[in-house]
Amino acid sequence: LAVEVPIRDCLQYCLSCQGFKPPRAHHCQSCRRCVFSMDHHCPWINTCVGHRNLKAFFLFTNYVPMACFHSIVVHWEVLRLFLLRWHKESLHAAALSIISIQALLMIVAWLVSSIIFVLVGMLWWEMLGSVTRNQSIIEENILSKATARCTALGIATFRYPYDLGTWRNWFEVLGHRWILWLLPTPRWDNLCWSPLADGAGAFDLSAQHIAQKAQKLNGRPLVPVLRSFRGNSSDWLYLSWCTLFCRF
């Protein structure tokens, strides 16, 4: 006999927003709202990366390293002349050749472009994996905990319900019109219900997350309160010392 479970029991309730969250939605403390398919809160764009702007953010992580690489190649000329003169003449003569505002600015631009190229390039690599697997950073964390939980309980491995395959994942994130993949067009489709893999349920991820929270809550030890916390400087110093001491 099949028993129909109420939808309210399959969804997570957000205490801050005072409402139920659809699957893949998470509350952002910075934005003070729930974000569908939330990946992370980015301080550089001052908002969350989620369903509607994931494509634009992914393209941003593509175009920034490309622009930085172009800047590295262009500004490499002054460094090449510096090294060439150092090799043929001397370090003093090479240093004199770059003592100008234009040359110094080109060197600074080359250094800044190199640093940004590496940092944003690493972020691009992370986002590339997220788009290919159609899962956010938060969902990656949930899956890693699900694997450990299933192994500890001896149950079947949890299957991620939104992995549609590489190409379908790309179409799902970047849009179904490949000619617009390079343009930061917004996404307005499937705002609350993402397409599911074959045999997956709409509340599989939510149920797994609820089970993880329940397991974490039941496993918390009861700790007695030794002293009241008033929030003054001495309490903060005491708390910092206890935190540091407990690490060892």
Short mmCIF file of C-alpha atoms in Angstrom, two decimals, residues 40-199:
data_model
loop_
_atom_site.label_atom_id
_atom_site.label_comp_id
_atom_site.label_asym_id
_atom_site.label_seq_id
_atom_site.Cartn_x
_atom_site.Cartn_y
_atom_site.Cartn_z
CA HIS A 40 27.65 31.10 -2.95
CA HIS A 41 27.47 34.73 -1.90
CA CYS A 42 30.01 36.76 -3.85
CA PRO A 43 31.17 39.98 -2.14
CA TRP A 44 32.62 41.32 -5.41
CA ILE A 45 29.22 41.50 -7.07
CA ASN A 46 27.42 42.08 -3.75
CA THR A 47 24.81 39.40 -4.32
CA CYS A 48 24.34 35.65 -4.42
CA VAL A 49 25.23 33.46 -7.37
CA GLY A 50 22.16 31.38 -8.06
CA HIS A 51 19.69 30.25 -10.67
CA ARG A 52 19.19 33.52 -12.53
CA ASN A 53 22.76 34.82 -12.62
CA LEU A 54 24.81 31.61 -12.61
CA LYS A 55 25.32 31.82 -16.36
CA ALA A 56 26.43 35.46 -16.18
CA PHE A 57 28.84 34.69 -13.35
CA PHE A 58 30.26 31.69 -15.23
CA LEU A 59 30.85 33.86 -18.30
CA PHE A 60 32.44 36.47 -16.04
CA THR A 61 34.93 33.89 -14.79
CA ASN A 62 35.66 33.03 -18.44
CA TYR A 63 36.11 36.53 -19.81
CA VAL A 64 38.20 37.95 -16.95
CA PRO A 65 41.09 35.45 -17.38
CA MET A 66 40.94 35.98 -21.15
CA ALA A 67 41.22 39.75 -20.71
CA CYS A 68 44.01 39.34 -18.16
CA PHE A 69 45.90 37.03 -20.51
CA HIS A 70 45.65 39.65 -23.23
CA SER A 71 46.99 42.25 -20.79
CA ILE A 72 49.85 39.94 -19.79
CA VAL A 73 50.89 39.47 -23.41
CA VAL A 74 50.68 43.20 -24.21
CA HIS A 75 52.57 44.39 -21.13
CA TRP A 76 55.18 41.65 -21.41
CA GLU A 77 56.99 43.81 -23.96
CA VAL A 78 58.49 46.14 -21.35
CA LEU A 79 59.68 43.20 -19.26
CA ARG A 80 61.14 41.53 -22.31
CA LEU A 81 63.13 44.66 -23.17
CA PHE A 82 64.26 44.92 -19.54
CA LEU A 83 65.53 41.33 -19.49
CA LEU A 84 67.12 41.68 -22.90
CA ARG A 85 69.04 44.81 -21.91
CA TRP A 86 70.05 43.20 -18.62
CA HIS A 87 71.43 40.22 -20.52
CA LYS A 88 73.32 42.26 -23.13
CA GLU A 89 74.51 45.16 -20.96
CA SER A 90 74.00 45.31 -17.20
CA LEU A 91 71.36 45.45 -14.50
CA HIS A 92 71.98 49.17 -14.00
CA ALA A 93 71.40 49.91 -17.67
CA ALA A 94 68.26 47.75 -17.67
CA ALA A 95 66.92 49.54 -14.59
CA LEU A 96 67.49 52.92 -16.20
CA SER A 97 65.48 51.82 -19.21
CA ILE A 98 62.31 51.33 -17.16
CA ILE A 99 62.57 54.42 -14.95
CA SER A 100 59.54 56.15 -16.42
CA ILE A 101 55.93 56.43 -15.39
CA GLN A 102 54.72 54.57 -18.46
CA ALA A 103 57.11 51.65 -17.97
CA LEU A 104 56.35 51.37 -14.25
CA LEU A 105 52.61 51.41 -14.90
CA MET A 106 53.04 48.68 -17.49
CA ILE A 107 54.94 46.54 -14.98
CA VAL A 108 52.25 47.10 -12.33
CA ALA A 109 49.55 46.22 -14.86
CA TRP A 110 51.43 43.05 -15.79
CA LEU A 111 51.72 41.98 -12.14
CA VAL A 112 48.07 42.73 -11.35
CA SER A 113 46.89 40.95 -14.49
CA SER A 114 48.99 37.90 -13.62
CA ILE A 115 47.56 37.69 -10.09
CA ILE A 116 43.96 38.13 -11.25
CA PHE A 117 44.53 35.61 -14.04
CA VAL A 118 45.59 32.94 -11.52
CA LEU A 119 42.90 33.69 -8.92
CA VAL A 120 39.94 34.02 -11.27
CA GLY A 121 41.29 31.14 -13.36
CA MET A 122 41.07 28.89 -10.30
CA LEU A 123 37.51 30.09 -9.74
CA TRP A 124 36.72 29.38 -13.40
CA TRP A 125 37.98 25.82 -13.00
CA GLU A 126 35.72 25.33 -9.99
CA MET A 127 32.73 26.83 -11.82
CA LEU A 128 33.45 24.65 -14.86
CA GLY A 129 33.05 21.56 -12.72
CA SER A 130 29.85 22.95 -11.19
CA VAL A 131 28.31 23.62 -14.60
CA THR A 132 29.39 20.23 -15.96
CA ARG A 133 27.83 18.40 -12.99
CA ASN A 134 24.91 20.85 -12.62
CA GLN A 135 25.52 21.24 -8.92
CA SER A 136 26.38 24.18 -6.72
CA ILE A 137 29.10 24.43 -4.09
CA ILE A 138 26.47 23.97 -1.37
CA GLU A 139 25.17 20.84 -3.09
CA GLU A 140 28.70 19.49 -3.38
CA ASN A 141 28.97 19.80 0.39
CA ILE A 142 25.63 18.04 0.84
CA LEU A 143 26.74 15.20 -1.46
CA SER A 144 30.02 14.71 0.38
CA LYS A 145 28.13 14.46 3.67
CA ALA A 146 25.59 12.12 2.06
CA THR A 147 28.36 9.77 0.96
CA ALA A 148 29.82 9.65 4.48
CA ARG A 149 26.36 9.20 6.00
CA CYS A 150 25.39 6.35 3.68
CA THR A 151 28.71 4.61 4.32
CA ALA A 152 28.33 4.92 8.09
CA LEU A 153 24.73 3.64 8.05
CA GLY A 154 25.44 0.91 5.49
CA ILE A 155 22.73 2.04 3.09
CA ALA A 156 22.72 2.58 -0.66
CA THR A 157 24.78 5.48 -2.01
CA PHE A 158 22.79 8.66 -2.49
CA ARG A 159 22.25 9.58 -6.13
CA TYR A 160 22.33 13.23 -7.07
CA PRO A 161 18.93 13.88 -8.72
CA TYR A 162 19.88 16.82 -10.96
CA ASP A 163 22.80 15.33 -12.91
CA LEU A 164 21.32 15.05 -16.41
CA GLY A 165 24.56 14.22 -18.20
CA THR A 166 27.29 16.57 -19.36
CA TRP A 167 25.59 18.06 -22.40
CA ARG A 168 22.15 18.37 -20.80
CA ASN A 169 23.75 20.00 -17.76
CA TRP A 170 25.39 22.60 -19.99
CA PHE A 171 22.10 23.26 -21.76
CA GLU A 172 20.35 23.53 -18.42
CA VAL A 173 22.79 26.16 -17.08
CA LEU A 174 23.72 28.10 -20.24
CA GLY A 175 20.38 27.85 -22.03
CA HIS A 176 18.87 25.70 -24.74
CA ARG A 177 19.96 28.05 -27.53
CA TRP A 178 23.69 27.44 -27.93
CA ILE A 179 24.05 30.56 -30.07
CA LEU A 180 23.41 32.61 -26.89
CA TRP A 181 25.89 30.73 -24.71
CA LEU A 182 28.48 33.52 -24.95
CA LEU A 183 25.99 36.22 -23.96
CA PRO A 184 24.95 36.88 -20.33
CA THR A 185 21.25 36.40 -20.98
CA PRO A 186 19.11 35.84 -17.85
CA ARG A 187 17.42 32.56 -17.01
CA TRP A 188 13.70 32.68 -16.26
CA ASP A 189 12.70 29.07 -16.85
CA ASN A 190 12.23 26.37 -14.21
CA LEU A 191 12.37 28.83 -11.35
CA CYS A 192 11.19 26.38 -8.67
CA TRP A 193 11.45 22.90 -10.18
CA SER A 194 14.64 21.80 -11.91
CA PRO A 195 14.58 18.92 -14.41
CA LEU A 196 15.33 15.58 -12.78
CA ALA A 197 17.45 12.65 -13.83
CA ASP A 198 15.67 9.43 -14.76
CA GLY A 199 14.31 7.67 -11.68
#
